[in-house]
Short mmCIF file of C-alpha atoms in Angstrom, two decimals:
data_model
loop_
_atom_site.label_atom_id
_atom_site.label_comp_id
_atom_site.label_asym_id
_atom_site.label_seq_id
_atom_site.Cartn_x
_atom_site.Cartn_y
_atom_site.Cartn_z
CA UNK A 1 44.06 76.46 138.58
CA UNK A 2 46.15 79.77 139.60
CA UNK A 3 47.71 81.45 136.23
CA UNK A 4 51.20 80.21 136.36
CA UNK A 5 49.95 76.61 136.93
CA UNK A 6 48.10 76.89 133.88
CA UNK A 7 50.90 78.39 131.91
CA UNK A 8 53.57 75.65 133.11
CA UNK A 9 51.31 72.85 132.38
CA UNK A 10 50.17 74.44 128.82
CA UNK A 11 54.17 75.40 127.93
CA UNK A 12 55.42 72.20 129.56
CA UNK A 13 53.11 69.80 127.62
CA UNK A 14 54.05 71.50 124.60
CA UNK A 15 57.69 71.39 125.23
CA UNK A 16 57.77 67.75 126.45
CA UNK A 17 56.09 66.37 123.35
CA UNK A 18 58.74 68.18 121.05
CA UNK A 19 61.55 67.16 123.19
CA UNK A 20 60.15 63.20 122.72
CA UNK A 21 60.10 64.09 119.22
CA UNK A 22 56.62 65.22 117.99
CA UNK A 23 56.42 67.47 115.52
CA UNK A 24 55.58 71.60 116.47
CA UNK A 25 52.71 71.48 114.96
CA UNK A 26 50.94 68.21 116.18
CA UNK A 27 52.41 69.06 119.80
CA UNK A 28 50.22 72.33 119.80
CA UNK A 29 47.01 70.58 118.19
CA UNK A 30 47.17 67.91 120.70
CA UNK A 31 47.65 70.62 123.62
CA UNK A 32 45.15 72.71 122.16
CA UNK A 33 42.39 69.93 121.96
CA UNK A 34 42.91 69.14 125.67
CA UNK A 35 42.98 72.52 126.79
CA UNK A 36 39.78 73.73 124.93
CA UNK A 37 37.96 70.55 126.35
CA UNK A 38 38.73 71.75 129.90
CA UNK A 39 38.23 75.58 129.42
CA UNK A 40 35.33 75.46 126.84
CA UNK A 41 33.92 72.29 126.98
CA UNK A 42 31.71 72.65 130.22
CA UNK A 43 31.10 69.96 132.87
CA UNK A 44 29.21 67.48 131.00
CA UNK A 45 30.16 64.25 130.28
CA UNK A 46 33.64 63.73 128.14
CA UNK A 47 32.46 63.07 124.65
CA UNK A 48 29.96 66.15 125.03
CA UNK A 49 33.42 68.17 126.76
CA UNK A 50 35.40 66.89 123.62
CA UNK A 51 32.62 67.88 121.19
CA UNK A 52 32.49 71.46 122.37
CA UNK A 53 36.00 72.02 123.08
CA UNK A 54 36.89 70.76 119.22
CA UNK A 55 34.40 72.43 117.78
CA UNK A 56 35.87 75.53 119.46
CA UNK A 57 38.77 75.20 118.51
CA UNK A 58 37.75 74.88 115.12
CA UNK A 59 35.52 77.67 114.68
CA UNK A 60 38.44 80.00 116.36
CA UNK A 61 41.17 77.83 114.40
CA UNK A 62 39.49 78.27 110.54
CA UNK A 63 38.61 81.79 111.78
CA UNK A 64 42.19 82.90 111.56
CA UNK A 65 43.23 80.93 108.67
CA UNK A 66 40.57 82.36 106.20
CA UNK A 67 42.44 85.82 106.43
CA UNK A 68 42.50 88.06 103.40
CA UNK A 69 45.99 88.89 105.42
CA UNK A 70 47.72 85.29 105.20
CA UNK A 71 47.72 85.45 100.85
CA UNK A 72 50.74 87.06 100.70
CA UNK A 73 52.78 84.11 102.27
CA UNK A 74 52.15 81.36 99.21
CA UNK A 75 52.50 83.97 96.67
CA UNK A 76 55.89 85.41 98.10
CA UNK A 77 57.06 81.67 98.64
CA UNK A 78 56.01 80.84 94.94
CA UNK A 79 57.99 83.87 93.66
CA UNK A 80 61.28 82.96 95.24
CA UNK A 81 60.89 79.83 93.84
CA UNK A 82 60.35 80.81 90.48
CA UNK A 83 63.13 82.99 90.96
CA UNK A 84 65.16 79.70 91.78
CA UNK A 85 63.86 76.92 89.73
CA UNK A 86 63.54 78.99 86.48
CA UNK A 87 67.51 79.98 86.38
CA UNK A 88 67.30 83.69 87.34
CA UNK A 89 68.76 83.65 90.01
CA UNK A 90 71.92 81.90 88.66
CA UNK A 91 71.72 85.10 86.02
CA UNK A 92 71.52 87.53 88.51
CA UNK A 93 74.59 85.97 90.33
CA UNK A 94 76.56 85.84 87.44
CA UNK A 95 75.92 88.98 86.26
CA UNK A 96 76.69 90.83 89.62
CA UNK A 97 79.98 88.84 89.55
CA UNK A 98 81.05 89.78 86.12
CA UNK A 99 79.84 93.80 87.60
CA UNK A 100 82.56 93.63 90.30
CA UNK A 101 85.18 93.75 88.56
CA UNK A 102 89.34 93.38 90.28
CA UNK A 103 87.66 94.44 93.64
CA UNK A 104 89.32 92.37 96.04
CA UNK A 105 87.11 89.86 98.26
CA UNK A 106 85.03 90.68 94.78
CA UNK A 107 82.89 87.22 95.72
CA UNK A 108 82.41 88.05 99.41
CA UNK A 109 80.76 90.99 97.87
CA UNK A 110 79.03 89.09 95.32
CA UNK A 111 77.44 87.14 97.99
CA UNK A 112 76.51 89.79 100.27
CA UNK A 113 75.03 91.84 97.13
CA UNK A 114 73.33 88.68 95.20
CA UNK A 115 72.24 87.30 98.40
CA UNK A 116 70.46 90.21 100.02
CA UNK A 117 68.57 90.29 96.14
CA UNK A 118 67.84 86.62 96.29
CA UNK A 119 66.63 86.62 100.23
CA UNK A 120 64.43 89.47 99.03
CA UNK A 121 62.95 87.64 96.25
CA UNK A 122 63.04 84.33 97.79
CA UNK A 123 61.60 85.10 101.98
CA UNK A 124 63.56 81.75 102.71
CA UNK A 125 66.85 82.15 104.68
CA UNK A 126 67.54 78.08 104.62
CA UNK A 127 66.92 77.98 100.52
CA UNK A 128 69.11 81.33 100.25
CA UNK A 129 71.74 79.93 102.33
CA UNK A 130 71.37 76.53 100.57
CA UNK A 131 71.61 78.01 96.82
CA UNK A 132 74.64 80.10 97.98
CA UNK A 133 76.19 77.29 99.90
CA UNK A 134 76.16 75.54 97.09
CA UNK A 135 76.84 78.20 94.41
CA UNK A 136 79.51 80.12 95.78
CA UNK A 137 81.50 78.22 98.98
CA UNK A 138 83.14 75.86 96.09
CA UNK A 139 84.44 78.26 93.87
CA UNK A 140 85.49 81.04 96.91
CA UNK A 141 86.89 77.89 98.59
CA UNK A 142 89.41 76.61 95.33
CA UNK A 143 90.32 80.55 95.33
CA UNK A 144 91.77 80.23 98.68
CA UNK A 145 89.23 82.44 100.53
CA UNK A 146 88.77 81.90 104.44
CA UNK A 147 85.98 80.46 105.93
CA UNK A 148 85.06 83.91 107.61
CA UNK A 149 84.68 85.42 104.08
CA UNK A 150 83.44 82.48 101.94
CA UNK A 151 80.85 80.72 104.77
CA UNK A 152 80.35 83.84 107.03
CA UNK A 153 78.44 86.24 104.36
CA UNK A 154 76.37 83.22 103.43
CA UNK A 155 75.29 83.14 106.97
CA UNK A 156 74.59 86.49 107.24
CA UNK A 157 72.47 87.31 104.27
CA UNK A 158 70.33 84.36 104.56
CA UNK A 159 69.16 86.39 107.69
CA UNK A 160 68.43 89.40 105.65
CA UNK A 161 65.28 86.96 104.23
CA UNK A 162 63.40 87.70 107.35
CA UNK A 163 63.59 91.41 107.02
CA UNK A 164 63.22 92.88 103.48
CA UNK A 165 60.12 92.46 101.65
CA UNK A 166 58.62 90.40 100.06
CA UNK A 167 58.88 88.18 103.03
CA UNK A 168 56.56 85.54 104.08
CA UNK A 169 57.60 85.00 107.86
CA UNK A 170 57.07 88.93 108.21
CA UNK A 171 53.64 87.94 106.79
CA UNK A 172 53.27 85.54 109.30
CA UNK A 173 54.12 87.48 112.68
CA UNK A 174 52.14 90.31 111.64
CA UNK A 175 49.10 88.11 111.37
CA UNK A 176 49.83 85.94 114.25
CA UNK A 177 50.20 89.49 116.34
CA UNK A 178 47.22 91.10 114.38
CA UNK A 179 50.07 94.36 113.07
CA UNK A 180 49.85 96.08 110.01
CA UNK A 181 51.16 93.65 107.71
CA UNK A 182 51.95 96.39 105.01
CA UNK A 183 53.57 98.49 107.68
CA UNK A 184 55.51 95.97 108.91
CA UNK A 185 56.81 94.57 105.62
CA UNK A 186 58.01 98.67 104.64
CA UNK A 187 59.47 98.83 107.97
CA UNK A 188 62.22 96.20 107.39
CA UNK A 189 63.69 97.87 104.53
CA UNK A 190 66.10 99.98 105.95
CA UNK A 191 67.48 97.48 108.63
CA UNK A 192 67.45 94.73 106.17
CA UNK A 193 69.54 97.29 104.04
CA UNK A 194 71.83 98.70 106.49
CA UNK A 195 72.43 94.89 107.92
CA UNK A 196 73.71 94.41 104.02
CA UNK A 197 76.19 97.53 104.13
CA UNK A 198 77.50 96.97 107.38
CA UNK A 199 78.53 93.25 105.79
CA UNK A 200 80.19 94.82 102.90
CA UNK A 201 82.26 97.11 105.61
CA UNK A 202 82.93 94.32 107.44
CA UNK A 203 84.47 92.66 104.66
CA UNK A 204 86.25 95.62 103.80
CA UNK A 205 87.95 95.66 107.17
CA UNK A 206 88.83 92.23 107.19
CA UNK A 207 90.61 92.46 103.94
CA UNK A 208 92.37 95.41 105.30
CA UNK A 209 93.62 93.43 108.16
CA UNK A 210 94.12 90.21 106.72
CA UNK A 211 94.69 90.64 102.84
CA UNK A 212 95.37 86.65 102.93
CA UNK A 213 91.76 85.80 103.66
CA UNK A 214 91.08 86.86 100.14
CA UNK A 215 93.88 86.16 97.90
CA UNK A 216 93.84 88.09 94.41
CA UNK A 217 93.92 86.22 91.39
CA UNK A 218 93.49 87.11 87.31
CA UNK A 219 90.25 88.61 86.40
CA UNK A 220 89.07 88.95 83.29
CA UNK A 221 87.38 92.85 83.11
CA UNK A 222 84.95 93.07 81.04
CA UNK A 223 84.28 96.33 78.95
CA UNK A 224 81.98 99.07 79.69
CA UNK A 225 79.69 98.42 77.20
CA UNK A 226 79.62 94.59 77.99
CA UNK A 227 78.79 95.49 81.81
CA UNK A 228 76.35 98.08 80.78
CA UNK A 229 74.68 95.45 78.78
CA UNK A 230 74.61 92.63 81.62
CA UNK A 231 73.69 95.39 84.37
CA UNK A 232 70.59 96.31 82.21
CA UNK A 233 69.80 92.35 81.12
CA UNK A 234 71.02 90.74 84.10
CA UNK A 235 70.48 92.34 86.97
CA UNK A 236 68.19 95.33 86.83
CA UNK A 237 65.09 93.23 85.93
CA UNK A 238 65.58 91.01 88.61
CA UNK A 239 65.92 93.76 91.25
CA UNK A 240 63.06 96.25 89.69
CA UNK A 241 60.43 93.38 90.79
CA UNK A 242 61.47 93.76 94.81
CA UNK A 243 61.34 97.74 94.07
CA UNK A 244 58.10 97.18 92.34
CA UNK A 245 56.89 95.29 95.14
CA UNK A 246 57.65 97.46 97.53
CA UNK A 247 56.83 100.98 95.95
CA UNK A 248 53.15 99.13 95.30
CA UNK A 249 53.05 98.80 99.70
CA UNK A 250 54.57 101.77 100.36
CA UNK A 251 52.70 104.55 98.09
CA UNK A 252 49.47 102.71 98.55
CA UNK A 253 48.30 101.51 95.40
CA UNK A 254 48.04 98.03 96.36
CA UNK A 255 47.68 95.83 99.29
CA UNK A 256 50.39 93.23 100.26
CA UNK A 257 48.77 90.69 98.88
CA UNK A 258 47.78 92.32 95.62
CA UNK A 259 51.53 93.54 95.45
CA UNK A 260 52.95 89.48 96.07
CA UNK A 261 50.77 88.70 93.28
CA UNK A 262 52.23 91.38 90.91
CA UNK A 263 55.68 89.92 92.68
CA UNK A 264 54.74 86.29 91.22
CA UNK A 265 53.25 88.01 88.04
CA UNK A 266 57.04 89.89 87.71
CA UNK A 267 58.62 86.72 87.68
CA UNK A 268 56.87 85.04 85.14
CA UNK A 269 57.23 87.40 82.64
CA UNK A 270 61.00 87.66 83.21
CA UNK A 271 61.20 84.10 82.81
CA UNK A 272 58.85 84.08 79.63
CA UNK A 273 61.49 86.45 78.23
CA UNK A 274 64.47 85.07 79.01
CA UNK A 275 62.76 81.51 78.06
CA UNK A 276 63.44 79.80 81.18
CA UNK A 277 59.93 78.82 82.27
CA UNK A 278 59.42 75.16 82.03
CA UNK A 279 56.71 72.84 83.28
CA UNK A 280 59.53 71.12 85.48
CA UNK A 281 60.32 74.82 86.67
CA UNK A 282 56.50 75.56 87.32
CA UNK A 283 55.61 72.04 89.31
CA UNK A 284 58.70 72.41 91.36
CA UNK A 285 57.89 76.25 92.38
CA UNK A 286 54.25 74.92 93.15
CA UNK A 287 55.25 71.69 95.17
CA UNK A 288 58.15 73.99 97.46
CA UNK A 289 55.59 76.85 97.90
CA UNK A 290 52.24 74.16 98.83
CA UNK A 291 54.79 72.47 100.81
CA UNK A 292 55.88 75.59 103.24
CA UNK A 293 52.47 77.13 102.80
CA UNK A 294 50.82 74.18 104.79
CA UNK A 295 53.30 74.41 107.60
CA UNK A 296 52.34 77.84 107.83
CA UNK A 297 49.03 77.43 108.19
CA UNK A 298 49.48 74.64 110.24
CA UNK A 299 51.17 77.26 112.56
CA UNK A 300 48.37 79.39 112.69
CA UNK A 301 45.85 76.92 113.31
CA UNK A 302 47.32 76.01 116.56
CA UNK A 303 48.33 79.26 117.02
CA UNK A 304 44.90 80.86 117.02
CA UNK A 305 43.49 78.66 120.09
CA UNK A 306 46.48 78.26 121.68
CA UNK A 307 46.11 82.16 122.49
CA UNK A 308 42.55 82.26 122.83
CA UNK A 309 43.39 79.73 125.81
CA UNK A 310 45.83 81.92 127.80
CA UNK A 311 43.63 84.48 127.59
CA UNK A 312 40.45 82.74 128.75
CA UNK A 313 42.29 80.83 131.43
CA UNK A 314 43.86 83.69 132.79
CA UNK A 315 47.65 82.72 132.01
CA UNK A 316 48.44 85.66 129.70
CA UNK A 317 46.88 88.44 131.79
CA UNK A 318 48.44 86.75 135.29
CA UNK A 319 51.96 86.92 133.26
CA UNK A 320 51.52 90.57 132.22
CA UNK A 321 50.00 91.25 136.28
CA UNK A 322 52.96 89.38 137.59
CA UNK A 323 56.02 90.77 135.63
CA UNK A 324 54.50 94.61 135.61
CA UNK A 325 54.20 94.21 139.02
CA UNK A 326 57.85 94.45 139.26
CA UNK A 327 60.18 97.42 139.17
CA UNK A 328 61.56 96.74 135.53
CA UNK A 329 62.54 98.83 132.99
CA UNK A 330 61.11 98.44 129.51
CA UNK A 331 64.61 97.74 128.48
CA UNK A 332 65.35 95.00 130.55
CA UNK A 333 62.13 93.13 129.69
CA UNK A 334 63.52 93.82 126.17
CA UNK A 335 66.39 92.21 127.05
CA UNK A 336 65.16 89.16 128.26
CA UNK A 337 62.60 88.74 125.64
CA UNK A 338 65.54 88.92 122.87
CA UNK A 339 67.67 86.05 124.88
CA UNK A 340 64.80 84.25 125.20
CA UNK A 341 64.17 84.38 121.29
CA UNK A 342 67.83 83.51 120.94
CA UNK A 343 68.01 80.51 123.31
CA UNK A 344 64.95 79.18 121.30
CA UNK A 345 66.23 79.76 118.28
CA UNK A 346 69.55 77.13 119.12
CA UNK A 347 66.55 74.48 118.96
CA UNK A 348 63.39 75.30 117.16
CA UNK A 349 62.66 76.88 113.66
CA UNK A 350 61.27 80.32 113.57
CA UNK A 351 57.51 79.20 112.87
CA UNK A 352 57.68 77.04 115.93
CA UNK A 353 59.56 80.37 117.76
CA UNK A 354 56.68 82.70 116.14
CA UNK A 355 53.93 79.97 117.69
CA UNK A 356 55.59 79.66 121.21
CA UNK A 357 55.96 83.29 121.82
CA UNK A 358 54.02 85.87 120.20
CA UNK A 359 50.78 85.05 122.32
CA UNK A 360 52.83 86.02 125.35
CA UNK A 361 55.66 88.82 124.14
CA UNK A 362 53.24 90.88 121.86
CA UNK A 363 50.63 91.64 125.00
CA UNK A 364 53.98 91.88 127.34
CA UNK A 365 55.73 94.05 124.56
CA UNK A 366 52.28 96.66 124.36
CA UNK A 367 51.91 96.69 128.68
CA UNK A 368 55.17 97.94 128.35
CA UNK A 369 54.29 100.37 125.91
CA UNK A 370 56.58 99.52 123.15
CA UNK A 371 55.86 100.61 119.15
CA UNK A 372 54.84 96.78 117.99
CA UNK A 373 55.83 97.70 114.38
CA UNK A 374 58.90 98.77 115.97
CA UNK A 375 59.25 95.32 118.48
CA UNK A 376 58.33 93.10 115.66
CA UNK A 377 61.53 94.24 113.38
CA UNK A 378 63.45 93.64 116.38
CA UNK A 379 61.56 89.54 117.04
CA UNK A 380 63.03 89.11 113.25
CA UNK A 381 66.03 90.36 113.77
CA UNK A 382 66.53 87.87 117.00
CA UNK A 383 64.73 84.77 115.25
CA UNK A 384 67.22 85.95 112.17
CA UNK A 385 70.47 85.49 114.38
CA UNK A 386 69.00 82.86 116.90
CA UNK A 387 69.26 80.77 113.25
CA UNK A 388 73.04 81.48 113.09
CA UNK A 389 73.88 80.96 116.94
CA UNK A 390 76.20 78.25 118.24
CA UNK A 391 75.64 75.24 118.28
CA UNK A 392 72.01 74.34 116.92
CA UNK A 393 71.30 76.87 115.21
CA UNK A 394 69.79 75.73 111.87
CA UNK A 395 71.27 78.04 109.10
CA UNK A 396 74.79 76.27 110.42
CA UNK A 397 73.30 72.72 109.41
CA UNK A 398 72.40 73.73 106.24
CA UNK A 399 75.34 75.40 105.44
CA UNK A 400 77.09 71.81 107.06
CA UNK A 401 75.32 70.36 104.65
CA UNK A 402 76.33 71.93 101.35
CA UNK A 403 79.82 72.98 102.59
CA UNK A 404 82.63 71.08 100.43
CA UNK A 405 84.20 67.99 101.91
CA UNK A 406 86.57 68.57 104.93
CA UNK A 407 84.54 71.50 106.12
CA UNK A 408 84.56 71.38 110.00
CA UNK A 409 81.43 72.59 111.96
CA UNK A 410 83.92 74.59 114.32
CA UNK A 411 84.83 76.76 111.56
CA UNK A 412 81.42 77.01 110.39
CA UNK A 413 80.48 78.50 113.81
CA UNK A 414 83.35 80.48 114.16
CA UNK A 415 82.72 82.20 110.44
CA UNK A 416 79.43 83.19 111.76
CA UNK A 417 80.33 85.34 114.67
CA UNK A 418 81.41 88.22 112.93
CA UNK A 419 78.48 88.72 111.38
CA UNK A 420 76.21 88.00 114.08
CA UNK A 421 78.01 90.82 115.90
CA UNK A 422 77.02 93.26 112.81
CA UNK A 423 73.30 92.11 113.52
CA UNK A 424 73.59 92.52 117.16
CA UNK A 425 75.14 96.15 116.22
CA UNK A 426 71.94 96.38 114.07
CA UNK A 427 69.55 95.45 117.21
CA UNK A 428 71.28 98.25 119.19
CA UNK A 429 71.20 100.86 116.83
CA UNK A 430 67.07 99.96 116.33
CA UNK A 431 67.07 100.35 119.91
CA UNK A 432 68.70 103.71 120.41
CA UNK A 433 67.27 104.83 117.06
CA UNK A 434 63.84 103.43 116.90
CA UNK A 435 63.09 105.99 113.29
CA UNK A 436 65.42 103.10 111.64
CA UNK A 437 62.74 100.76 111.78
CA UNK A 438 59.61 103.42 112.24
CA UNK A 439 60.28 105.92 109.56
CA UNK A 440 59.66 104.58 106.68
CA UNK A 441 56.16 103.12 107.65
CA UNK A 442 55.54 106.54 108.96
CA UNK A 443 56.07 108.59 105.42
CA UNK A 444 54.29 105.88 103.54
CA UNK A 445 50.77 104.91 103.14
CA UNK A 446 49.23 108.15 105.13
#
């Protein structure tokens, strides 16, 4: 079978199964089993082909899953779950709000600042959006904030979870693409902070153009001594955990797995210090982290054989040869892959997108001479933007579920657009100035 028919049958079968309601992991597993029978099962009886095919599938999959580089995923997830269920997240948000004083649109800035910190600790875009939507939107709506300054910042900061470490999705992407996990985690720091700063500038610009977007209201100003106490007690301890995790990886004192374990320990120590660590919080944290970890491992299980099947069948090599045979500039190809990710994000979650695109996109990117870490950061940004792309971005539906009654879906979509524009601008800046993503990894961990 020609490579293009192989690629069409494999991808088409997966998409059809997903369209009729099969979970993405089951769809990939079923197609992988059939493909393994055909390509790895030989020409014997059907049962022999099935046995050989499943044996090859298991060997490839379990070899990929027994990878020490995957350890940060459950650890980062547990870290975020503990941060949320122990109440440390609420304590940090309340502290940031008290520190803002009478700044116009202060709650929007609190959302960006607190949301960025929580996103880094949780590593979950949907979890961050759900928490911020529940905590902040009702209060901002009561204060008369327009949707662009109440819902918009939440949708924007939810995506930062993919960039700033600790990011479980960055670890998963690096594992699937066989990249340096530590370098990829560090590469997201500058783009993530830059994106948060762009959101703050956007909020300032909106309030200058439309003061009614965030009406002023009386605020009790805490004295400077109380602000110092709030900063030292409620904000810095939580932020210091993130900074410590990043520095441990940067200076090479710990692997990403060891840094993730340190982060979990740090959150546990803080929860004990604030007397908020309960058996219920521990159980809920373990349950939440386990649920997402199992899904991630199922994704890896399917991806391992899917990549090898594409390679063995000639699908990957044929596609790369075909694409590189055209007189297409690398930037045009980058734009095509970026648009495909945006389109897929309207219908799929990030894990499904990774499973479908990594085996194809990263070999293509390598053939065009892209820096793999730089390309991976752009892929993460594309996935972030696709999460809020109307009309089917998943974060839009999460926000719809936690928004105050009467909030229209169209209003949520319109509120997301300016913040999507900031993320698109950041992608353009990274393309023009690759050092935004590559400088920090190059100066750390020689």
